[in-house]
Tab-separated table of C-alpha atoms in Angstrom:
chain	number	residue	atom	x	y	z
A	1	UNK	CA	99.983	79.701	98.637
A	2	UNK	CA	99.473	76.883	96.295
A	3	UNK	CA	101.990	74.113	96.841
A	4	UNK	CA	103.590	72.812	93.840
A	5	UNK	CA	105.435	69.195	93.666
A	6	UNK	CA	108.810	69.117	94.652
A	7	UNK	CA	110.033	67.677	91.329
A	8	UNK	CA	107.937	71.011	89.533
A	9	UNK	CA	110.309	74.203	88.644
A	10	UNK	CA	108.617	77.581	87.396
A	11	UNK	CA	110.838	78.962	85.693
A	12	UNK	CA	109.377	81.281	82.687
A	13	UNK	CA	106.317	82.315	82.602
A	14	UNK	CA	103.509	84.555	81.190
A	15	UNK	CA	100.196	85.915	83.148
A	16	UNK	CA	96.916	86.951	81.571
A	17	UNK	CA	94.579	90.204	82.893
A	18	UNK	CA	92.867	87.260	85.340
A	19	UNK	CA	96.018	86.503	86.883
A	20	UNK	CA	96.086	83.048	85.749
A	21	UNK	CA	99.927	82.099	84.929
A	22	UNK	CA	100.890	79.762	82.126
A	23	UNK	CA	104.687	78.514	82.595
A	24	UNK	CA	107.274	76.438	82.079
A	25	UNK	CA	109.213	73.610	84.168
A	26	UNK	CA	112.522	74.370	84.657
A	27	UNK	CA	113.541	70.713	84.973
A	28	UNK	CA	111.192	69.361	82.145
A	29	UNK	CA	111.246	71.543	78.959
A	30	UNK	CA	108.278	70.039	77.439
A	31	UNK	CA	105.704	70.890	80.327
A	32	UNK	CA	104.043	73.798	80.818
A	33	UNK	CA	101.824	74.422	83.417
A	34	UNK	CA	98.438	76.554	84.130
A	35	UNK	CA	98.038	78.154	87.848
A	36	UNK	CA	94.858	80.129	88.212
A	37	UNK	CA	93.883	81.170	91.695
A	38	UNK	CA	93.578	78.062	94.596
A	39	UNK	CA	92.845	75.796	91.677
A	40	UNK	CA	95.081	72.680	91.915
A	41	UNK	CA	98.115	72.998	89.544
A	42	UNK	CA	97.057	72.023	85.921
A	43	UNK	CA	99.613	70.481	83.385
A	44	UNK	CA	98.478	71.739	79.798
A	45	UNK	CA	97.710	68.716	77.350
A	46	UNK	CA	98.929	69.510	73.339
A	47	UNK	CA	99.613	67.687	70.450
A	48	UNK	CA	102.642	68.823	68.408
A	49	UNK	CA	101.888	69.713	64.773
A	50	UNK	CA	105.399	69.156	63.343
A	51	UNK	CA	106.190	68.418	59.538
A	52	UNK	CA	109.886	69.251	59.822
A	53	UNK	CA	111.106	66.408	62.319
A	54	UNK	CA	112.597	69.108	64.747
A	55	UNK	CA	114.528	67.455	67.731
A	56	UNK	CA	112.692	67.292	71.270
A	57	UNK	CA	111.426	69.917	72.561
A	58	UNK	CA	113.254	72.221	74.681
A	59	UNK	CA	111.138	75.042	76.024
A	60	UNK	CA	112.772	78.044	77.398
A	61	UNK	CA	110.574	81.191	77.373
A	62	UNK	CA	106.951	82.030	77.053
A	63	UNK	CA	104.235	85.066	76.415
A	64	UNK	CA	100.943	85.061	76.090
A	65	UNK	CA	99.284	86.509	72.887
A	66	UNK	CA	95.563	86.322	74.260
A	67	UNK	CA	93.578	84.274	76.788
A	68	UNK	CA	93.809	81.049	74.497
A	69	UNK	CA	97.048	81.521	72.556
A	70	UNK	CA	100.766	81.439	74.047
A	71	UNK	CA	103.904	82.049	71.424
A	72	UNK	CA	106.571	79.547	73.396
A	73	UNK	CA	110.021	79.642	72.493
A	74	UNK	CA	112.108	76.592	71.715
A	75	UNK	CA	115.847	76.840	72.334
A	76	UNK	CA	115.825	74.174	69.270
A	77	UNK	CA	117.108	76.689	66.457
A	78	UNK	CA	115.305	75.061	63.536
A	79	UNK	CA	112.064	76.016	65.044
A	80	UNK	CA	112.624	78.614	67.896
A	81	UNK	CA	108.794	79.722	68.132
A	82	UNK	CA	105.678	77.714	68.721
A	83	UNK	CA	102.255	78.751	68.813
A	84	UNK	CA	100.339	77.208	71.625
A	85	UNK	CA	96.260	77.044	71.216
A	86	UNK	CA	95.091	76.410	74.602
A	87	UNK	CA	91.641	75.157	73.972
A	88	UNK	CA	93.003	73.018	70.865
A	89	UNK	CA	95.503	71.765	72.591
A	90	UNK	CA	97.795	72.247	69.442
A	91	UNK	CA	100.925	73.420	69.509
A	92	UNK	CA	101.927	74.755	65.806
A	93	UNK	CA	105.621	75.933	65.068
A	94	UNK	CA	105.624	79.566	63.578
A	95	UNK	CA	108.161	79.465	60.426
A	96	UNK	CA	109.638	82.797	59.856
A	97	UNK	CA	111.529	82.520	57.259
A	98	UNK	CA	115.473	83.496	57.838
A	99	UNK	CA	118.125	83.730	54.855
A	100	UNK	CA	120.881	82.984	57.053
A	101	UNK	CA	121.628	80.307	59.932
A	102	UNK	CA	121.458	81.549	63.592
A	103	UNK	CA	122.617	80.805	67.299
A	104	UNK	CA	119.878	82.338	70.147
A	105	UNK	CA	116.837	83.928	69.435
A	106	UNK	CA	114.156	85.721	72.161
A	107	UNK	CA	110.819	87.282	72.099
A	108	UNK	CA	109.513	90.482	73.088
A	109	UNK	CA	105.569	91.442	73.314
A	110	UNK	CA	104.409	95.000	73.776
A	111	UNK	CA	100.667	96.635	73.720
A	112	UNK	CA	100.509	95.779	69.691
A	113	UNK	CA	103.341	94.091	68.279
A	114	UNK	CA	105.710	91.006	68.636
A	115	UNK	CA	109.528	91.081	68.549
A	116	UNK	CA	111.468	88.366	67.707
A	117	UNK	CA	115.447	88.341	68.320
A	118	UNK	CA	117.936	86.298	65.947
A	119	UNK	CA	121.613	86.361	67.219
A	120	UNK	CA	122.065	90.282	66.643
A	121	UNK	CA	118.999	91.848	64.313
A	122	UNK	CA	115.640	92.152	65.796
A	123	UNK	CA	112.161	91.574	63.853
A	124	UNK	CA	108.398	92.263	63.664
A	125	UNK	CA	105.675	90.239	62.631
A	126	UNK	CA	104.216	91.981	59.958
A	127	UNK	CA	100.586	89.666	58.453
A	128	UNK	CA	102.806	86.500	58.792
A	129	UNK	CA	105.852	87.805	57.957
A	130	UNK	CA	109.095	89.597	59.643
A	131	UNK	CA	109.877	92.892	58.982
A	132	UNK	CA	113.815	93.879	59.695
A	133	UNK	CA	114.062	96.566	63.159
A	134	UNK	CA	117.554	96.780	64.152
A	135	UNK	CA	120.677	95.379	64.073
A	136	UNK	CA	123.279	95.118	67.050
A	137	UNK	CA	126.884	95.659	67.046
A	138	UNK	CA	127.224	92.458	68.939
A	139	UNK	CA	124.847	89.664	70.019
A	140	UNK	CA	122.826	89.943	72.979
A	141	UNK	CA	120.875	87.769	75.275
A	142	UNK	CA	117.825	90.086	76.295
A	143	UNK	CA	116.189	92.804	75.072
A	144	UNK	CA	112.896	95.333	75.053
A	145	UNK	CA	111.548	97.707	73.235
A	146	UNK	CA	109.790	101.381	74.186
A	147	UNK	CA	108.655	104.226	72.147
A	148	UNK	CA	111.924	105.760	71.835
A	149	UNK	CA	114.514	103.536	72.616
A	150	UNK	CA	115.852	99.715	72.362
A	151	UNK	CA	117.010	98.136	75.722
A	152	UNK	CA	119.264	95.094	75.911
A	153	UNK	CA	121.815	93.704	77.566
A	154	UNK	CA	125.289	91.156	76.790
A	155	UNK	CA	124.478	88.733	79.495
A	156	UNK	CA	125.519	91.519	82.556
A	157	UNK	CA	125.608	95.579	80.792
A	158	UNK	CA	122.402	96.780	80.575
A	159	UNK	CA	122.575	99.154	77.869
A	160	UNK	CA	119.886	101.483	75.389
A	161	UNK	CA	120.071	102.335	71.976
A	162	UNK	CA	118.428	105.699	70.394
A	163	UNK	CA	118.128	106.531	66.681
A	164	UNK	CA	121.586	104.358	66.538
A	165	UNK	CA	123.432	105.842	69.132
A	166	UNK	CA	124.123	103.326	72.185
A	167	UNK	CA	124.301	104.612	75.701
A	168	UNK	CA	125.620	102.310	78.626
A	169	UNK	CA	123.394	102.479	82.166
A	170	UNK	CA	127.123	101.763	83.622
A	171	UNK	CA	125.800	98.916	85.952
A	172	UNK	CA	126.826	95.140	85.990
A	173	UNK	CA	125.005	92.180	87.377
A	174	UNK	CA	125.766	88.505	87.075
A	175	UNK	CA	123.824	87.437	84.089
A	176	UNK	CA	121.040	89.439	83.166
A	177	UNK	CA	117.612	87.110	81.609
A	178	UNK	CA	114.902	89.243	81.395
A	179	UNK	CA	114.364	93.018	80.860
A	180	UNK	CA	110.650	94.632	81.954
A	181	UNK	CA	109.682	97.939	80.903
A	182	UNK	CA	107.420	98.996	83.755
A	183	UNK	CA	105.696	102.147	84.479
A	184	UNK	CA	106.517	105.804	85.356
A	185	UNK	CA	110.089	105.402	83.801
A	186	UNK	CA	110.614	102.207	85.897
A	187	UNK	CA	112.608	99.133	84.931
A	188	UNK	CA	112.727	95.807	86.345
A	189	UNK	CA	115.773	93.036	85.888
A	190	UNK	CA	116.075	89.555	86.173
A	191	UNK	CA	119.556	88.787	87.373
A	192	UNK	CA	120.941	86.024	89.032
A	193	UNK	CA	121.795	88.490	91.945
A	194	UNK	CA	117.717	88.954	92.453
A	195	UNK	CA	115.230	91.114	91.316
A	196	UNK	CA	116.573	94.936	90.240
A	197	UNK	CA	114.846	98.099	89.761
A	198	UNK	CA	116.304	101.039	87.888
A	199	UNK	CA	114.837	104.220	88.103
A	200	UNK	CA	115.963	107.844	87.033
A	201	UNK	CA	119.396	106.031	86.819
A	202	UNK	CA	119.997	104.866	90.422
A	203	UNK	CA	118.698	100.867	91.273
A	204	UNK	CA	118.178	98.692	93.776
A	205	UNK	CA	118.377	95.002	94.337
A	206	UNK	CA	115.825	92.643	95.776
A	207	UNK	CA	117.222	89.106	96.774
A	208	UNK	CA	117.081	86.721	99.439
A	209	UNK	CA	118.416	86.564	102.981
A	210	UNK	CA	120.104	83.284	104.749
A	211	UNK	CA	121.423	81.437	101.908
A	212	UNK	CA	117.797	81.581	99.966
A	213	UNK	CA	118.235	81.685	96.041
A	214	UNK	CA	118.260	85.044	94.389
A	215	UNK	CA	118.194	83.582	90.920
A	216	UNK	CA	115.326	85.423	89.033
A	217	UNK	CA	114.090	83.825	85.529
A	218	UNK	CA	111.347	86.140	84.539
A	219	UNK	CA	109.097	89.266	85.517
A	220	UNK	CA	106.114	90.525	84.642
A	221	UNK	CA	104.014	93.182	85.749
A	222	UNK	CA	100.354	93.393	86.452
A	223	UNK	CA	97.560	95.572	86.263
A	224	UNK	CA	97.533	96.527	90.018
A	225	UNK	CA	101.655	97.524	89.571
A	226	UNK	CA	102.757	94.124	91.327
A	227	UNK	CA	106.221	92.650	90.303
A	228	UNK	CA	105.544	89.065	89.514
A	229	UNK	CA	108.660	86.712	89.398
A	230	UNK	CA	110.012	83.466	89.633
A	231	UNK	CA	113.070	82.309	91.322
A	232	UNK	CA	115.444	79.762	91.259
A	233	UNK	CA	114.211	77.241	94.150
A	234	UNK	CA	111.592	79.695	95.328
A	235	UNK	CA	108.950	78.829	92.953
A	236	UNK	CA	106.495	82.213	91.769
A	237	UNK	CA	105.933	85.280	94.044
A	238	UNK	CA	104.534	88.272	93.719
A	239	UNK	CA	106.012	91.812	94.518
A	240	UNK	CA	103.655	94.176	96.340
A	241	UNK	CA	104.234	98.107	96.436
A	242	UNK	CA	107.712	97.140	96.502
A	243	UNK	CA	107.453	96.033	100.057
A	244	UNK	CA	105.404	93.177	100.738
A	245	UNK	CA	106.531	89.861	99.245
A	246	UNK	CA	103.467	86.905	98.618
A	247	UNK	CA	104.086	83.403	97.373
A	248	UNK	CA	102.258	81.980	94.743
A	249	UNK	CA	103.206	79.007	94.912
A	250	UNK	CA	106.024	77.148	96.443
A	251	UNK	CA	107.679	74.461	98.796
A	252	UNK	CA	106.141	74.711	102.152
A	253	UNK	CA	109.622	74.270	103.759
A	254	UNK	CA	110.962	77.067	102.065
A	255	UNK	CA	108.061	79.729	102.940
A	256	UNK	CA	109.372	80.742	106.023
A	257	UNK	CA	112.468	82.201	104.578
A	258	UNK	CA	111.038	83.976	101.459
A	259	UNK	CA	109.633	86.711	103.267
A	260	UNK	CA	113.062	87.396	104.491
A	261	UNK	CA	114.075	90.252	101.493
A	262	UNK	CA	116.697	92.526	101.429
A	263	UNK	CA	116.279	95.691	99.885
A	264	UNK	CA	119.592	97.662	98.979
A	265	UNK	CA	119.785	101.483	99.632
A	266	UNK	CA	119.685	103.165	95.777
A	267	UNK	CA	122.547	103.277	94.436
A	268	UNK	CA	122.858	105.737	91.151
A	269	UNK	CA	125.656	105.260	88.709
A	270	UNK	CA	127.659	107.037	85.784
A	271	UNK	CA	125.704	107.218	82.416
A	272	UNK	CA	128.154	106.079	79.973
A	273	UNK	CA	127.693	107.327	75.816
């Protein structure tokens, strides 16, 4: 485990084919730190490029575009997106251009394109520009996109669109962040009731025992099939064969609770149309 300062919060955060993780301090929206192996903890120098005078910066979510670039998003709305070049140290804000004011915004990164959410209508960068996706009935917080269908979710429903038809999983958690398309028809949840995987319909919940946090910010997962997440008070850990819980880094007082997990039984629920 690599022990990070007590005044340092992972919160989101992005992880390249190395395993070295880029993310962001839940407590100061402006850092963003690099973690890469049993190398002490690294905070990223930048310069901002800004010509618009946008307020401060308040970092909430991050992916990585390559091994030197990072889009970060900016819960600012004038710009939401910045580009990050690592070895620059520049950070640049990306201007897609909108013809109507907006309220949240998110980002989604596949194998080959970028996503970006504005309130309810979802985007791809197209040579600089934003080509129109889909539009929502109602604004959402999260969302992810597959081959054949749109996920997303209203803060607790997890729900699916198809050729404009919207299903409902028929599950509710407490606030629902992040959404992770995983493999073999897998899906992975951050919630703040702890990590959840759905899978041929039924889930399960991984949280804390003994009063630990189960707040989950982000997932990602890796090449080898680990579940990578980071958790309210818990700092980063890692998810292995759905079983074996490592830290990544953390607060050495808390590491002898976080291998306490609780795994529910699955639990499979009514598809609603």
């Amino acid at each position: 485990m690599v022990g990070i300062a007590k005044d340092v919060h992972p919160s989101y955060f992005s992880i390249n084919s190395e395993n070295t993780v880029f993310f962001i301090d839940r407590n100061d929206r402006t850092a963003i730190y690099q973690l890469k192996g049993k190398e002490p903890l690294n905070k990223l120098e930048y310069a901002v490029n800004n010509d618009n005078n946008a307020p401060p910066l308040n970092l909430s979510s991050i992916i990585q575009v390559n091994d030197d670039t990072l889009i970060i998003q900016d819960a600012n709305t004038r710009i939401p997106f910045w580009l990050l070049e690592i070895k620059q140290k520049k950070l640049t804000p990306l201007k897609p251009e909108l013809n109507k004011d907006y309220e949240s915004s998110s980002i989604f990164l596949n194998d080959t394109d970028i996503y970006l959410r504005f309130d309810d209508e979802i985007f791809t960068m197209v040579n600089g520009g934003l080509q129109f996706i889909h539009k929502f009935e109602n604004k959402v917080q999260a969302f992810a996109i597959e081959e054949d269908k749109i996920l997303f979710t209203d803060w607790s429903r997890l729900q699916f669109s198809t050729q404009d038809i919207t299903h409902d999983f028929g599950i509710q958690f407490a606030f629902i962040r992040h959404i992770v398309p995983a493999k073999n028809g897998i899906y992975w949840l951050a919630t703040d009731e702890g990590l959840v995987k759905i899978q041929s319909q039924a889930f399960q919940t991984f949280a804390q025992e003994r009063g630990v946090y189960s707040k989950v910010f982000s997932i990602i997962e890796d090449n080898e099939n680990s579940i990578w997440f980071a958790a309210y008070g818990n700092g980063l850990q890692r998810l292995k064969n759905e079983k074996h819980l490592e830290i990544i880094s953390g607060y050495e007082e808390l590491t002898k609770n976080l291998s306490l997990i609780h795994i529910s039984e699955p639990t499979r629920p009514r598809l609603i149309s």
